XYZ file of C-alpha atoms in Angstrom:
269
model
C 4.897 -35.818 2.830
C 7.543 -35.041 5.452
C 10.763 -33.398 4.327
C 14.025 -35.309 4.138
C 17.218 -34.009 5.678
C 19.486 -32.757 2.889
C 22.624 -34.627 1.882
C 24.656 -31.574 2.863
C 23.167 -31.528 6.362
C 23.786 -35.257 6.784
C 27.396 -34.783 5.709
C 27.848 -32.011 8.279
C 26.341 -34.226 10.984
C 28.697 -37.070 10.061
C 31.723 -34.777 10.118
C 30.733 -33.267 13.476
C 30.221 -36.646 15.136
C 33.307 -38.226 13.558
C 35.371 -35.403 15.044
C 33.697 -35.848 18.426
C 34.461 -39.579 18.293
C 38.112 -38.873 17.498
C 38.377 -36.732 20.641
C 36.791 -39.282 22.987
C 38.663 -41.176 25.690
C 37.137 -44.664 25.981
C 38.147 -44.895 29.623
C 36.016 -41.845 30.470
C 32.772 -43.078 28.880
C 30.326 -43.973 31.653
C 27.939 -46.812 30.838
C 25.991 -47.722 33.967
C 25.830 -44.107 35.139
C 24.285 -42.980 31.839
C 21.162 -44.927 32.792
C 21.180 -45.120 36.560
C 22.632 -41.826 37.812
C 20.244 -39.374 39.444
C 21.154 -36.885 36.708
C 20.025 -39.300 33.974
C 16.259 -38.978 34.593
C 15.319 -39.543 30.936
C 16.917 -42.984 30.816
C 15.641 -43.881 34.279
C 12.107 -43.103 33.047
C 12.609 -45.218 29.919
C 14.007 -48.174 31.863
C 10.996 -48.178 34.177
C 8.726 -48.549 31.132
C 10.767 -51.166 29.274
C 11.056 -53.936 31.836
C 13.408 -56.865 31.200
C 15.555 -56.670 28.061
C 16.934 -60.195 28.314
C 16.766 -61.903 24.925
C 15.172 -58.878 23.236
C 16.320 -57.696 19.812
C 17.040 -53.983 20.199
C 18.028 -51.254 17.753
C 19.998 -48.393 19.305
C 19.459 -45.754 16.627
C 21.967 -42.920 16.678
C 24.071 -44.896 19.124
C 26.854 -42.321 19.433
C 29.790 -43.550 21.518
C 27.888 -46.732 22.398
C 27.192 -46.350 26.116
C 23.516 -47.096 25.494
C 24.214 -50.153 23.334
C 26.705 -51.540 25.830
C 24.277 -51.006 28.708
C 21.522 -52.864 26.846
C 23.918 -55.696 25.953
C 24.945 -55.991 29.597
C 21.234 -56.366 30.400
C 20.956 -59.309 28.017
C 19.636 -57.659 24.863
C 20.844 -58.530 21.379
C 21.783 -54.990 20.442
C 22.429 -53.487 17.037
C 24.169 -50.134 17.376
C 23.364 -47.898 14.423
C 24.766 -44.484 13.616
C 25.522 -42.319 10.578
C 29.029 -41.623 11.922
C 31.631 -44.340 11.216
C 33.805 -42.814 13.927
C 31.115 -43.266 16.545
C 30.506 -46.862 15.433
C 34.192 -47.648 15.862
C 34.100 -46.107 19.336
C 31.012 -48.155 20.223
C 32.783 -51.390 19.267
C 35.835 -50.468 21.348
C 33.600 -49.694 24.308
C 31.751 -53.008 23.928
C 35.021 -54.926 23.917
C 36.171 -53.070 27.009
C 33.013 -54.185 28.837
C 33.129 -57.747 27.541
C 29.935 -57.713 25.499
C 29.173 -58.199 21.816
C 27.212 -55.682 19.783
C 26.578 -55.435 16.065
C 27.224 -52.078 14.394
C 25.557 -50.690 11.275
C 26.004 -47.377 9.470
C 22.406 -46.206 9.001
C 20.510 -43.054 8.094
C 17.688 -42.788 10.647
C 15.336 -41.488 7.959
C 15.751 -44.659 5.873
C 16.459 -47.563 8.239
C 17.825 -50.530 6.300
C 15.884 -53.241 8.097
C 12.607 -54.962 7.165
C 9.292 -54.127 8.801
C 8.696 -55.577 12.289
C 12.366 -56.406 12.944
C 12.887 -55.300 16.554
C 11.343 -55.783 19.974
C 12.594 -52.326 20.933
C 13.901 -49.271 19.107
C 15.763 -46.751 21.261
C 17.074 -43.328 20.263
C 18.838 -40.855 22.545
C 19.330 -37.277 21.393
C 18.772 -38.285 17.769
C 15.521 -36.881 16.437
C 16.576 -33.239 16.658
C 19.455 -34.010 14.261
C 17.137 -35.300 11.487
C 13.558 -34.843 10.300
C 11.813 -36.159 13.443
C 8.561 -37.172 11.742
C 10.371 -39.193 9.082
C 12.669 -40.899 11.583
C 9.748 -41.672 13.902
C 7.817 -43.349 11.103
C 10.864 -45.460 10.306
C 11.257 -46.420 13.955
C 7.586 -47.405 14.015
C 7.983 -49.441 10.820
C 10.896 -51.580 12.038
C 9.369 -52.164 15.479
C 7.377 -55.356 15.984
C 3.678 -55.143 16.881
C 3.521 -54.855 20.653
C 7.131 -53.681 20.722
C 8.435 -50.427 22.211
C 9.847 -47.302 20.613
C 11.547 -45.014 23.099
C 13.485 -41.809 22.696
C 14.521 -38.644 24.450
C 15.420 -35.310 22.911
C 15.651 -31.616 23.804
C 12.708 -29.244 23.559
C 12.848 -25.830 21.909
C 10.749 -23.637 24.190
C 12.983 -22.579 27.100
C 14.706 -19.182 26.550
C 17.518 -20.073 28.973
C 18.389 -23.258 27.115
C 18.137 -21.431 23.799
C 20.679 -18.908 25.089
C 22.967 -21.799 25.992
C 22.530 -23.213 22.478
C 23.584 -19.907 20.927
C 26.685 -19.892 23.114
C 27.709 -23.554 22.763
C 28.308 -23.506 19.023
C 31.500 -25.582 19.109
C 29.942 -28.621 20.810
C 26.712 -28.679 18.794
C 26.031 -29.436 15.139
C 24.726 -26.483 13.155
C 21.670 -28.210 11.664
C 20.086 -29.586 14.827
C 16.581 -28.374 15.692
C 15.050 -29.222 19.113
C 11.530 -30.628 19.221
C 8.239 -28.959 20.044
C 6.201 -30.348 22.934
C 3.497 -30.827 20.296
C 5.543 -33.685 18.858
C 3.928 -35.897 21.502
C 0.686 -35.634 19.493
C 2.521 -36.940 16.427
C 3.701 -39.954 18.429
C 0.194 -40.564 19.773
C -1.136 -40.585 16.202
C 1.126 -43.524 15.311
C 1.208 -45.736 18.401
C -1.403 -47.590 20.430
C -0.063 -46.409 23.791
C 2.247 -43.525 24.672
C 3.845 -42.416 27.939
C 5.882 -39.241 28.111
C 7.627 -37.102 30.697
C 9.675 -33.922 30.655
C 12.804 -33.212 32.677
C 14.959 -30.301 33.854
C 13.151 -27.141 34.967
C 14.463 -25.790 38.277
C 17.168 -28.440 37.910
C 18.603 -26.235 35.151
C 20.185 -24.322 38.015
C 22.992 -26.873 37.669
C 23.761 -25.520 34.188
C 23.826 -21.969 35.549
C 26.136 -23.142 38.298
C 28.547 -24.578 35.749
C 28.609 -21.293 33.847
C 28.239 -18.555 36.468
C 29.999 -20.057 39.495
C 32.368 -22.725 38.191
C 33.200 -20.809 35.005
C 32.992 -23.889 32.789
C 32.962 -22.756 29.169
C 30.005 -24.231 27.239
C 32.383 -24.615 24.297
C 34.973 -26.542 26.294
C 32.698 -29.136 27.906
C 29.375 -30.633 26.910
C 27.162 -29.793 29.867
C 24.827 -32.716 29.122
C 27.753 -35.093 29.584
C 29.223 -33.239 32.552
C 26.049 -33.808 34.578
C 26.749 -37.550 34.356
C 30.487 -37.309 35.060
C 29.939 -35.026 38.058
C 26.823 -36.749 39.411
C 28.307 -37.733 42.805
C 28.886 -34.104 43.787
C 25.667 -32.881 42.119
C 23.359 -35.573 43.518
C 22.001 -33.820 46.607
C 21.318 -30.544 44.802
C 19.775 -32.320 41.838
C 17.456 -34.476 43.930
C 16.133 -31.492 45.881
C 15.445 -29.591 42.682
C 13.909 -32.653 41.025
C 11.321 -32.780 43.805
C 10.504 -29.137 43.077
C 10.177 -29.917 39.362
C 7.609 -32.587 40.200
C 5.286 -29.863 41.474
C 6.189 -27.268 38.857
C 5.121 -29.610 36.063
C 1.627 -29.771 37.510
C 1.148 -26.128 36.493
C -0.501 -25.878 33.044
C 1.896 -25.202 30.148
C 4.996 -25.354 32.346
C 6.281 -28.716 31.085
C 6.978 -27.214 27.650
C 9.819 -25.200 29.234
C 11.688 -28.309 30.365
C 14.973 -29.105 28.689
C 14.261 -32.696 27.604
C 11.309 -34.828 26.559
C 11.313 -38.627 27.026
C 8.773 -40.899 25.317
C 7.988 -44.615 25.474
C 5.457 -45.776 22.861
C 3.940 -49.205 22.215
C 3.221 -50.194 18.624
């Protein structure tokens, strides 16, 4: 049986994300860009696999500030934004009102999703699984997804020494209990679902992180680099796109994809 995340760890996660929510400026949260910017390759990959969301019932699990939920609602989905952080849920509702869409919010533990079996056409989770027991959360996502429906997520991988160095430095913008995934987690997904597509992102493109730190002197404890790449996309676009083309070829080399920063998965139940 898979382990459950301890109550103490869940409480720390809630506190961390409530504090993050309290510091957020609604006017600076980018919705469209979080899915369509060149520097959002994980979400671009997921969108290509999902197709039309109009009229679909969608669970955004670990919704954070709500940019994902709002984007899906703007695309016509009936979106339920779920998070363990009440502060983030409040932020998500404010963001939805700003963009003129309605979303439902629910405070939910991803390891025990309070919905019946086969409830959703799509279950989406961004940067969630490494905050909980991924196997337990995945089984819950599978359970509440309808037959033929899609479960999609993206999360960081644990194998790249450069990213692990960044994690050791960026202690003030990360929660202490998070644990990035192994590339082998794809096999776990394949054991549950009838069809699975996956892709990895950010190899040579990690130069942008080095640029932030070495050239621009951006403290990893002052700004979340994974948000900054979206905010600064217009000035990063040309560099990113050139490096993304290089990554396309690098990932053809055996075992190289494990050293990417993020893994994105779209699975059909």
